[in-house]
Short mmCIF file of C-alpha atoms in Angstrom, two decimals:
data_model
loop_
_atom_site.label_atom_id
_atom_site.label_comp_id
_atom_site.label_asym_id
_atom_site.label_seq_id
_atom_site.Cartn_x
_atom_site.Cartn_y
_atom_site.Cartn_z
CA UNK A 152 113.11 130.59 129.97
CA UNK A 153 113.91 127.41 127.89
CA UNK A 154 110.04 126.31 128.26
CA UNK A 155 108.75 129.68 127.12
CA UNK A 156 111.16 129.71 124.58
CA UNK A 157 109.98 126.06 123.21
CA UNK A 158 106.17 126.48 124.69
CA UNK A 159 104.97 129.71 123.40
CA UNK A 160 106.64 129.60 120.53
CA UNK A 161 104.08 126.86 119.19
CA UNK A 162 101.04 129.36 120.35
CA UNK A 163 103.16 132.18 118.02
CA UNK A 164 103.53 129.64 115.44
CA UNK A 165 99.79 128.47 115.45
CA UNK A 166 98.23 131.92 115.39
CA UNK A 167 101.09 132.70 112.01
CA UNK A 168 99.79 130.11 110.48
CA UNK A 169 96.18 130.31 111.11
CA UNK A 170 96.79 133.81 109.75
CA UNK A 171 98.32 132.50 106.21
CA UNK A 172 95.59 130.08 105.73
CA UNK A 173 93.21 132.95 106.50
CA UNK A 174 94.19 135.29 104.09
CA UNK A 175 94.93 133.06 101.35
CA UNK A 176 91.21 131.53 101.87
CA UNK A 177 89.82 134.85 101.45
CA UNK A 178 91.54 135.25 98.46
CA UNK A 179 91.09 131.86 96.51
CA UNK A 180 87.32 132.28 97.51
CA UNK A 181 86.72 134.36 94.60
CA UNK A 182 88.54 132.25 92.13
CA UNK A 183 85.14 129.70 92.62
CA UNK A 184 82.65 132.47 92.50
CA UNK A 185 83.82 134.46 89.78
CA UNK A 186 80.99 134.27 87.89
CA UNK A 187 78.26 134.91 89.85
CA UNK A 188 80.65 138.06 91.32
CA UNK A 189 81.54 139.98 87.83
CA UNK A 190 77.45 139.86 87.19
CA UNK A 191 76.77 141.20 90.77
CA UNK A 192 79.36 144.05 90.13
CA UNK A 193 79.60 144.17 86.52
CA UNK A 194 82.58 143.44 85.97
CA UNK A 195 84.64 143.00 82.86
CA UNK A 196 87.84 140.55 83.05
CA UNK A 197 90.49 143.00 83.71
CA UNK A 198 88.75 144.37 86.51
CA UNK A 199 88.15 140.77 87.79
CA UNK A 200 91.58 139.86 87.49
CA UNK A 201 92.83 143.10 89.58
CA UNK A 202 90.56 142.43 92.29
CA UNK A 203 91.81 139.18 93.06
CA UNK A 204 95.19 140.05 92.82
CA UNK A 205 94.60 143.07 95.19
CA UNK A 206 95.50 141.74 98.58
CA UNK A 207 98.93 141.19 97.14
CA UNK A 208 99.62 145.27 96.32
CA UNK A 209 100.00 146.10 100.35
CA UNK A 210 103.57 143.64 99.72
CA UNK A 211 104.75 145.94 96.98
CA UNK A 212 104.42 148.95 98.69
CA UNK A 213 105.12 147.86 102.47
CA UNK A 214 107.24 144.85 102.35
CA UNK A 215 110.57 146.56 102.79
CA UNK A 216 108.75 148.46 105.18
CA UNK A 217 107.96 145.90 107.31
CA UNK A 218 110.72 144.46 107.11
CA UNK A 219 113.10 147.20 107.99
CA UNK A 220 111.03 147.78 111.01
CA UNK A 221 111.23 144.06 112.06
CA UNK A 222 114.75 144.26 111.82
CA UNK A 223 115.16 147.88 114.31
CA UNK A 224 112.37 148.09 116.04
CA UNK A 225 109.79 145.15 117.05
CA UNK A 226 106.94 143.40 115.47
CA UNK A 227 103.93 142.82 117.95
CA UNK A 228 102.43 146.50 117.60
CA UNK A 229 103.46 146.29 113.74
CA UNK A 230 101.49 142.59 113.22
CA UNK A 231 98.37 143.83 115.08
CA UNK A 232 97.87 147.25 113.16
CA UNK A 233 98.33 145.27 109.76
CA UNK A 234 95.88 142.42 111.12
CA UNK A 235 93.27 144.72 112.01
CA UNK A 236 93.48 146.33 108.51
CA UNK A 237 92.85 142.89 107.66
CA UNK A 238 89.44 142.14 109.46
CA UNK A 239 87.74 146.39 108.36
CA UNK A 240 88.98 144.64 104.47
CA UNK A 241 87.09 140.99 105.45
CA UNK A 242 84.06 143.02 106.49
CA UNK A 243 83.76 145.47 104.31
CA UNK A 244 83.83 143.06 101.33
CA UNK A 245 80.84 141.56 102.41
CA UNK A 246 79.06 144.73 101.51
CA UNK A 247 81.02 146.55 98.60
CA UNK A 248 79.18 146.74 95.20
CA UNK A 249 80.77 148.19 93.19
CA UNK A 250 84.44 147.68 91.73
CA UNK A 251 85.90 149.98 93.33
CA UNK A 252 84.45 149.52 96.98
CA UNK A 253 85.15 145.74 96.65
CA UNK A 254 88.82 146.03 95.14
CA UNK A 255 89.59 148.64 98.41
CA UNK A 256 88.12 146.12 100.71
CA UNK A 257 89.89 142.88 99.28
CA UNK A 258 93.41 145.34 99.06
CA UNK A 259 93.08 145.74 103.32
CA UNK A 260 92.83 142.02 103.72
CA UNK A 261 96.36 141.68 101.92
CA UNK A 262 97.82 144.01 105.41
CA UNK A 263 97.88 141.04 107.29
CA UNK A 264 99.35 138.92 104.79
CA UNK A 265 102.00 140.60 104.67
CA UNK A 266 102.81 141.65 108.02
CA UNK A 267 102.89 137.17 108.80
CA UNK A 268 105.05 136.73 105.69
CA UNK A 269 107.25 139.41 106.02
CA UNK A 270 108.13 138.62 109.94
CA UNK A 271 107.61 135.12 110.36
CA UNK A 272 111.41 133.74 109.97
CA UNK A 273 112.28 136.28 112.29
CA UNK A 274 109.41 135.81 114.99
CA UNK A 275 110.10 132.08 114.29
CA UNK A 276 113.58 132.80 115.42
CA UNK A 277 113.16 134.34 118.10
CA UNK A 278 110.90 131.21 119.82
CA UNK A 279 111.47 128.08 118.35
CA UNK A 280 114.31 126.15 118.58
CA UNK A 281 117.30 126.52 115.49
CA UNK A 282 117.29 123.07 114.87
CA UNK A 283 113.25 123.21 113.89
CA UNK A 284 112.95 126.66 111.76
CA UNK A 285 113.10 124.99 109.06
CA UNK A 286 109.83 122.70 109.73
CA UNK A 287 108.04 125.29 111.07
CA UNK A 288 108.55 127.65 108.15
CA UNK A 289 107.93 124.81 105.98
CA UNK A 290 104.74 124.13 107.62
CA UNK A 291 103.92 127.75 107.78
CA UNK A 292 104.32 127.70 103.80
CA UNK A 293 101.85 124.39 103.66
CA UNK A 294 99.06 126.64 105.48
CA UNK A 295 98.91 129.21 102.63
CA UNK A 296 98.14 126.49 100.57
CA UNK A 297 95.59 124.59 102.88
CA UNK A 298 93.82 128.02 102.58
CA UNK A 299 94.13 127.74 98.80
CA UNK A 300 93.19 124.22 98.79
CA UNK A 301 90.03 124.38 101.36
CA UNK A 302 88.48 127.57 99.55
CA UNK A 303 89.01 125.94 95.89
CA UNK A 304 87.11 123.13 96.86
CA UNK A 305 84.44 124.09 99.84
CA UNK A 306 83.35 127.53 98.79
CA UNK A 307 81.17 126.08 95.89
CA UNK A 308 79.32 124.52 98.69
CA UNK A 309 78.38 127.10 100.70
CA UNK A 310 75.01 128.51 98.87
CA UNK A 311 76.18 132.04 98.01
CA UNK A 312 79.36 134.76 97.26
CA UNK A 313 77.72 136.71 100.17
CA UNK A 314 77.48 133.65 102.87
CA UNK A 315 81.53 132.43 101.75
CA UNK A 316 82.35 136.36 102.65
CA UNK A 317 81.11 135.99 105.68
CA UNK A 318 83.10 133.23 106.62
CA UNK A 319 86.32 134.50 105.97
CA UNK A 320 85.52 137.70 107.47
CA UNK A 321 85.22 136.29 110.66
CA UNK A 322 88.64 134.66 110.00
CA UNK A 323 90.07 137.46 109.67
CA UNK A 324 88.82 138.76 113.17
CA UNK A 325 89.70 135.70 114.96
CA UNK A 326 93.61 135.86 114.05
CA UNK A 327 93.41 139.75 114.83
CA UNK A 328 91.77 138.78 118.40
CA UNK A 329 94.47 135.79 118.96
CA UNK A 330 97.17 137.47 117.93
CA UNK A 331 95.96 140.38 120.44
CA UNK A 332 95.66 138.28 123.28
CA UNK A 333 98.59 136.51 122.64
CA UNK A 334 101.08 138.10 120.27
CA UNK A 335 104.00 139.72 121.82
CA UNK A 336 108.08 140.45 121.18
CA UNK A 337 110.92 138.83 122.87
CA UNK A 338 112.78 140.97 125.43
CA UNK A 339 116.30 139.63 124.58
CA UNK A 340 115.41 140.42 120.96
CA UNK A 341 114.30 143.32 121.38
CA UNK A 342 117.46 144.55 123.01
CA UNK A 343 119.53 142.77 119.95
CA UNK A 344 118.09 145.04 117.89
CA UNK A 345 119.23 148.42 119.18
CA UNK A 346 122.26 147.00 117.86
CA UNK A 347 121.47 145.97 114.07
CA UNK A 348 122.76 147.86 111.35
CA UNK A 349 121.60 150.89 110.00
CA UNK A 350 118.82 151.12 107.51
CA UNK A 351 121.28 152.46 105.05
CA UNK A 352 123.83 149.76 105.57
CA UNK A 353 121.10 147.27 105.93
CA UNK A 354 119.38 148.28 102.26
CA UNK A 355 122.56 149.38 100.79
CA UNK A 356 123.68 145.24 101.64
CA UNK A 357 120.59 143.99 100.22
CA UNK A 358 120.02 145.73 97.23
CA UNK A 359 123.80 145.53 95.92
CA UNK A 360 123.68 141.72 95.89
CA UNK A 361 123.32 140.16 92.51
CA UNK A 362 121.95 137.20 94.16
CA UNK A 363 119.10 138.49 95.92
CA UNK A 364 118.23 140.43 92.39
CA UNK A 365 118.38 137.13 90.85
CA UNK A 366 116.03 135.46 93.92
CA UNK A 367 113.14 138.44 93.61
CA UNK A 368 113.34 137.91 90.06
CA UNK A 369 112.61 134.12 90.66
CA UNK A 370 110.11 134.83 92.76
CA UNK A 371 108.42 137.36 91.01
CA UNK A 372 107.70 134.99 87.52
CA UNK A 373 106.70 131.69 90.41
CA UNK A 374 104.39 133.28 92.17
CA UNK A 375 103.41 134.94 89.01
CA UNK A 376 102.73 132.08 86.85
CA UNK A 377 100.57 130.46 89.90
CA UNK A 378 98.31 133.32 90.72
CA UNK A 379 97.80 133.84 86.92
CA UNK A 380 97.25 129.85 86.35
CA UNK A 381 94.54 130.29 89.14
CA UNK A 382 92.78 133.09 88.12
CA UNK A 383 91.70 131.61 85.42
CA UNK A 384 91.41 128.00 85.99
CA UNK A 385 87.88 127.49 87.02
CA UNK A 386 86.28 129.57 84.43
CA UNK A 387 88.73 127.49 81.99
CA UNK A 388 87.38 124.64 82.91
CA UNK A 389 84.01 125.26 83.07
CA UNK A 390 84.31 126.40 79.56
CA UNK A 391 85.02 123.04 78.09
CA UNK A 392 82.26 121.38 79.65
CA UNK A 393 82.94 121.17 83.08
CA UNK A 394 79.93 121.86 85.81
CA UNK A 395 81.48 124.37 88.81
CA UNK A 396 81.60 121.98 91.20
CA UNK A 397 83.90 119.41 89.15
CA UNK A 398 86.04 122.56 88.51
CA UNK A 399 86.32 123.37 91.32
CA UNK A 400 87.51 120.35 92.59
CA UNK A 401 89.97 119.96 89.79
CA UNK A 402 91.39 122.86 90.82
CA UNK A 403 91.66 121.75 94.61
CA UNK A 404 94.02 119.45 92.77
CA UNK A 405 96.29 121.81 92.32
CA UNK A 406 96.17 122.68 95.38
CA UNK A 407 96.56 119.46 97.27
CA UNK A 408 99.69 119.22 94.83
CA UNK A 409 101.21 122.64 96.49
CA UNK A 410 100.61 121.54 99.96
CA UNK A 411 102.37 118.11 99.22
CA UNK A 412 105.19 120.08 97.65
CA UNK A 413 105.69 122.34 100.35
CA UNK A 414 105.98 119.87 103.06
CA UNK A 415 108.03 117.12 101.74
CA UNK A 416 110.14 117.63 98.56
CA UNK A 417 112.51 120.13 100.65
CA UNK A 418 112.74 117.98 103.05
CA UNK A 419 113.95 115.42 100.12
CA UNK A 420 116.44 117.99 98.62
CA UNK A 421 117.96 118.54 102.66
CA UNK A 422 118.38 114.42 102.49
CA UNK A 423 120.14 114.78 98.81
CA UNK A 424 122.16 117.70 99.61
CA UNK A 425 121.55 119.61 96.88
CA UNK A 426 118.53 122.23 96.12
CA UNK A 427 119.44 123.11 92.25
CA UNK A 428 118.79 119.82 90.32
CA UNK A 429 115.25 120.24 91.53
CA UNK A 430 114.40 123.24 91.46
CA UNK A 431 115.97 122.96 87.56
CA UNK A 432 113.23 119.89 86.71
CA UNK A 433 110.77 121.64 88.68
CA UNK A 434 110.45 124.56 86.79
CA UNK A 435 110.43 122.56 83.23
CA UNK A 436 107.50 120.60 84.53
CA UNK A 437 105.88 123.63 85.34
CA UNK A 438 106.08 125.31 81.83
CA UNK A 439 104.81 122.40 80.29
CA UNK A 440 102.18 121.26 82.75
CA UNK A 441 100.92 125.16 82.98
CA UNK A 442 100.80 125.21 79.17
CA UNK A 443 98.72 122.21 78.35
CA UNK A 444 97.56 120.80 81.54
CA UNK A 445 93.87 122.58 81.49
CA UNK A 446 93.14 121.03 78.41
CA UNK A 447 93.58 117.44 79.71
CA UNK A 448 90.63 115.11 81.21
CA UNK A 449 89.94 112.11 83.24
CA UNK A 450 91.98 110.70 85.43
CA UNK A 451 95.27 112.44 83.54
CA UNK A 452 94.02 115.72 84.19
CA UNK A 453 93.90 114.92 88.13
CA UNK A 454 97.12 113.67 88.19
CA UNK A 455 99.05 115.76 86.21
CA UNK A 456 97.56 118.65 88.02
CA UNK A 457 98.60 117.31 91.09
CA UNK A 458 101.70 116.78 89.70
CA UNK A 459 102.50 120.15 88.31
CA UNK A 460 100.87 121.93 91.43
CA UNK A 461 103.45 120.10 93.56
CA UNK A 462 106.37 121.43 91.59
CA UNK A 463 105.48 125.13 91.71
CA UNK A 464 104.87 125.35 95.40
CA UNK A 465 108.04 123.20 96.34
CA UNK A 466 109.86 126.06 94.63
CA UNK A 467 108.87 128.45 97.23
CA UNK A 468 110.66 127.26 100.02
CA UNK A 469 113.70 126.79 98.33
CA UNK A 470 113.46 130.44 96.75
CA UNK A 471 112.46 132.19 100.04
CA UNK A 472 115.56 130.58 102.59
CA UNK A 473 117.78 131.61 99.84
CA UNK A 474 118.76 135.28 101.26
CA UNK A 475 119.61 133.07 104.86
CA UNK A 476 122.01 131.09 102.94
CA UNK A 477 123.94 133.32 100.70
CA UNK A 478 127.14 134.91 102.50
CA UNK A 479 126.23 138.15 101.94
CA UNK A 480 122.99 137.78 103.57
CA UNK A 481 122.61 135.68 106.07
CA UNK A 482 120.40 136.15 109.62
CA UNK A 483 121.78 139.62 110.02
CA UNK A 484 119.96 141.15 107.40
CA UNK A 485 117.35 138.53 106.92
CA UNK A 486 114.17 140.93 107.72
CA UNK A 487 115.27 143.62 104.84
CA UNK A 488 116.41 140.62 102.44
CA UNK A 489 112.65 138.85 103.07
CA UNK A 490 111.15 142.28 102.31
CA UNK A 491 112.62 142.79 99.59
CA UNK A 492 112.28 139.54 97.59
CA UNK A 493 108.57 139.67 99.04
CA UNK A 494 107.81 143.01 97.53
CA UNK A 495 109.16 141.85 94.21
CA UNK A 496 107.50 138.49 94.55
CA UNK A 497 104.37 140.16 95.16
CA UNK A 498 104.70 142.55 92.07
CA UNK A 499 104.89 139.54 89.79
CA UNK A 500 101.63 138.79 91.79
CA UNK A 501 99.75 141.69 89.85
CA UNK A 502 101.67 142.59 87.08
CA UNK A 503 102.17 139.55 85.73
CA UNK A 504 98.75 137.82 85.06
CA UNK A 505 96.64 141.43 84.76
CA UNK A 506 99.25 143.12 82.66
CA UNK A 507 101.72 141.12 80.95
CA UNK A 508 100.06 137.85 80.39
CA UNK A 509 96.75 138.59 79.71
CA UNK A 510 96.25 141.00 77.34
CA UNK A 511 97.88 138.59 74.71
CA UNK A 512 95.04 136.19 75.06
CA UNK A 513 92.29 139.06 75.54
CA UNK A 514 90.74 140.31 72.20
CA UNK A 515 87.73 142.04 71.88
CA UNK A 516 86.95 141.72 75.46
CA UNK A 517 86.64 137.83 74.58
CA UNK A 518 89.48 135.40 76.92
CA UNK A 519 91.37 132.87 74.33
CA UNK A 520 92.39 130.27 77.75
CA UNK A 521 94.65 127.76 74.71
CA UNK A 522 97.08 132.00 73.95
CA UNK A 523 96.88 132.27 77.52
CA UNK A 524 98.24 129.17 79.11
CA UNK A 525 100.66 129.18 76.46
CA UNK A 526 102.11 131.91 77.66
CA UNK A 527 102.31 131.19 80.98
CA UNK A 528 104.37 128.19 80.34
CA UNK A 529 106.76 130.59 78.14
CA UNK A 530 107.14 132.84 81.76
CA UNK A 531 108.00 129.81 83.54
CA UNK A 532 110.75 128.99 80.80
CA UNK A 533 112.01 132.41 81.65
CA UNK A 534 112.53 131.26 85.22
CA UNK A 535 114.25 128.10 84.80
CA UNK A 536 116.68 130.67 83.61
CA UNK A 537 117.41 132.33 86.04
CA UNK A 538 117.43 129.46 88.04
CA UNK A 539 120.10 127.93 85.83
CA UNK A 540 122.17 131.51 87.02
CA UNK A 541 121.57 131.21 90.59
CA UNK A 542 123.86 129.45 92.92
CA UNK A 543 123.22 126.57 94.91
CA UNK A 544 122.64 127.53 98.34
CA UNK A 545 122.64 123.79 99.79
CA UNK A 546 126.35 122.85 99.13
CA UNK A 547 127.35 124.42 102.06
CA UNK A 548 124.24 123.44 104.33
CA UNK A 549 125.39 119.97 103.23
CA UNK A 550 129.29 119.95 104.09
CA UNK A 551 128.08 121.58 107.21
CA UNK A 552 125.80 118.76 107.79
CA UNK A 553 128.56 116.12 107.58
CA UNK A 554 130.90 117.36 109.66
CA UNK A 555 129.03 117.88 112.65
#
C-alpha cells in the first residue's frame, strides 16, 4: 500500500498537470492570434475579450459544486465527465464561425479546468506523501503557466488559427483518455468521506469566515489583473511598432516570469518564515509594472516583464493554501473552501477585464492601451489592500517548523 500510495500518485499527479497546461494552452492560444480571429468571425473587442475569458465561466457556476462533491462523494467519475466536456469544446472550436458557436465551444474547454483545479489538493492528498503536497501543488501551479508560456510564444509559429486549434484539441483528448485509463479514487478516502460534514455545515463554515471573504476577494482582482494584462498585451504591442512574432515573444516573458514565480519564491517565503512581507512588495510591483511596463523597450522591457510576471504568479500559491492554513478552515473543509475562492477567483477572471476595466479605455469602439493599463495597476493597488487586512498564514507553519 505504501508503494501505491507514493507510485501512482506521480501517474495522478502527471496526468493533473498535463491537464492544467492543456487547458491554459488552449486558452493563451488566442491571445497570439487575435487578429487574424476577430476578422475570421467579425468580431468587435468586447466580444473578443469574452471569448477568451470563457473557459473561466464553468468555475463561477460549478466550483462550489465540485467542490462539495469532492468533499462527500468522490472525484474520478466527476474529473472524467468535466474532461470530456473539455475535448467536444477543443473540437468544436476548430470549426465554430461565428461568435457565438466559438464562445460555446471555448466555454466547454474551461470543464476540465476546473474539475483539476478544484480537486487537485485533495486528490494530491490522498496519494502523495504530506511532507511533498506542497511541491507538487507548487509544480502543478508552474504547469498552468508552462501552458501560458509555450502557447504565447509557439503558436505564432504554427502557420494558421485553424492548424494551433488543432493542436490543442487533441490535448484535450489525450488528458480525457489518460485520465480514463488511469484516473481513479482512493478506497480509504472514499470511506472518510461518508463521514465529512454536512453540506450545510460545510458551506455554512466557509462562507461565515471573514478570512476566506478576504482570500476570494484577493484572488478575484490577481487573477483579474493577469488575464486582463494578457488579453491585451500582444495587440498592445504590436501597436507601437512591434511585428507579432517579437510580441509574442515579449509576452512569453511574462510568462517565463510566472513559471519562475511559482516554483521558487514560495519556496523562499517557507525558508523566511513569513508569507506577508512578500506578498505586500509583490503586489506594489505589480501595480506599477502592469501600469507602465507595455510601454517600455529593449532590453528593460524584457526584464521588467519578467520581473513583474514573476510577482503576480508567486501570489497564487500563497493565496490558494491560505483556506488550509487558517483555523477555521483547515483540511476538513478544504474542497468547499477551494471552491469557493475558485469560483470568486474565476469571476474576477471575466468581470474584471470585459466589464470593469475595459470600458474606461474603450471609446468609440477605438482601445486607448496607455487608460487601460492604468487602470489595471489602480486594481492591483486595491489588492495590496486587502492583503495589508489579511493575516499571515505562515507564522504558525513556521513555529511548527522549529519545534519539530
Amino acid at each position: 500500500m505504501k508503494k501505491e500510495h507514493t507510485g501512482y500518485g506521480w501517474i495522478i499527479f502527471a496526468i493533473f498537470c498535463l491537464g492544467a497546461f492543456t487547458y491554459q494552452y488552449t486558452q493563451y492560444q488566442l491571445s497570439i492570434v487575435s487578429g487574424d480571429l476577430i476578422t475570421a468571425l467579425g468580431l468587435n473587442a468586447t466580444q473578443f475579450s469574452a471569448i477568451f475569458s470563457s473557459p473561466m465561466v464553468p468555475a463561477i457556476f460549478f466550483s462550489i459544486i465540485f467542490g462539495v462533491i469532492a468533499d462527500k462523494v468522490g472525484m474520478r467519475l466527476l474529473i472524467a465527465l468535466a474532461m470530456l466536456l473539455s475535448c467536444i469544446g477543443g473540437i468544436g472550436h476548430v470549426y465554430a464561425t461565428s461568435y457565438g458557436s466559438f464562445y460555446a465551444m471555448m466555454l466547454l474547454t474551461g470543464f476540465g479546468a476546473v474539475a483539476v483545479n478544484v480537486t487537485c489538493g485533495k486528490m494530491f492528498s490522498m496519494w502523495i506523501k504530506p511532507e511533498l503536497i506542497s511541491v507538487v501543488m507548487g509544480a502543478f501551479l508552474a504547469a498552468s503557466t508552462i501552458g501560458q508560456f509555450v502557447a504565447q510564444s509557439t503558436t505564432v509559429f504554427l502557420g494558421n488559427f485553424k492548424t494551433a486549434f488543432w493542436v490543442s484539441a487533441i490535448l484535450c483528448c489525450v488528458v480525457f483518455l489518460l485520465w480514463t485509463i488511469f484516473g481513479k479514487d482512493k478506497k480509504e478516502q472514499l470511506v472518510l468521506q461518508e463521514k465529512a460534514p454536512s453540506i450545510r455545515e460545510t458551506l455554512k463554515v466557509v462562507l461565515s469566515s471573514k478570512n476566506m471573504w478576504l482570500c476570494a476577494l484577493g484572488l478575484f482582482i490577481i487573477l483579474g489583473c493577469q488575464v486582463a494584462f494578457n488579453i491585451w498585451i500582444p495587440t498592445a504591442l504590436i501597436s507601437k511598432g512591434m511585428t507579432p512574432s517579437q510580441a509574442g515573444l515579449v509576452a512569453s516573458i511574462v510568462s517565463f516570469g510566472n513559471l519562475c514565480g511559482a516554483l521558487f519564491m514560495p519556496m523562499l517565503a517557507a525558508k523566511v518564515g513569513k508569507d506577508k512581507p512578500f506578498i505586500l512588495v509583490f503586489t506594489l510591483v505589480c501595480a506599477v509594472g502592469y501600469a507602465f511596463g507595455w510601454n517600455l523597450n529593449g532590453i528593460v522591457c524584457y526584464i521588467s516583464f519578467f520581473i513583474f510576471g514573476l510577482c503576480a504568479a508567486a501570489l497564487m500559491p500563497f493565496f490558494i493554501s491560505m483556506p488550509l492554513k487558517f483555523k477555521e478552515i483547515g483540511p476538513r473543509y478544504a474542497g468547499t473552501a477551494i471552491g469557493f475562492i475558485a469560483t470568486i477567483e474565476l469571476l474576477g477572471a471575466v468581470v474584471l477585464p470585459t466589464y470593469l476595466i475595459q470600458p474606461f479605455a474603450l471609446k468609440d469602439g477605438v482601445m486607448n492601451f496607455s487608460i487601460y493599463y492604468y487602470a489595471i495597476g489602480i486594481a492591483w493597488l486595491f489588492a495590496f489592500v486587502i492583503a495589508l487586512l489579511i493575516p499571515e498564514t505562515a507564522i504558525k507553519k513556521a513555529a511548527k517548523t522549529k519545534s519539530l
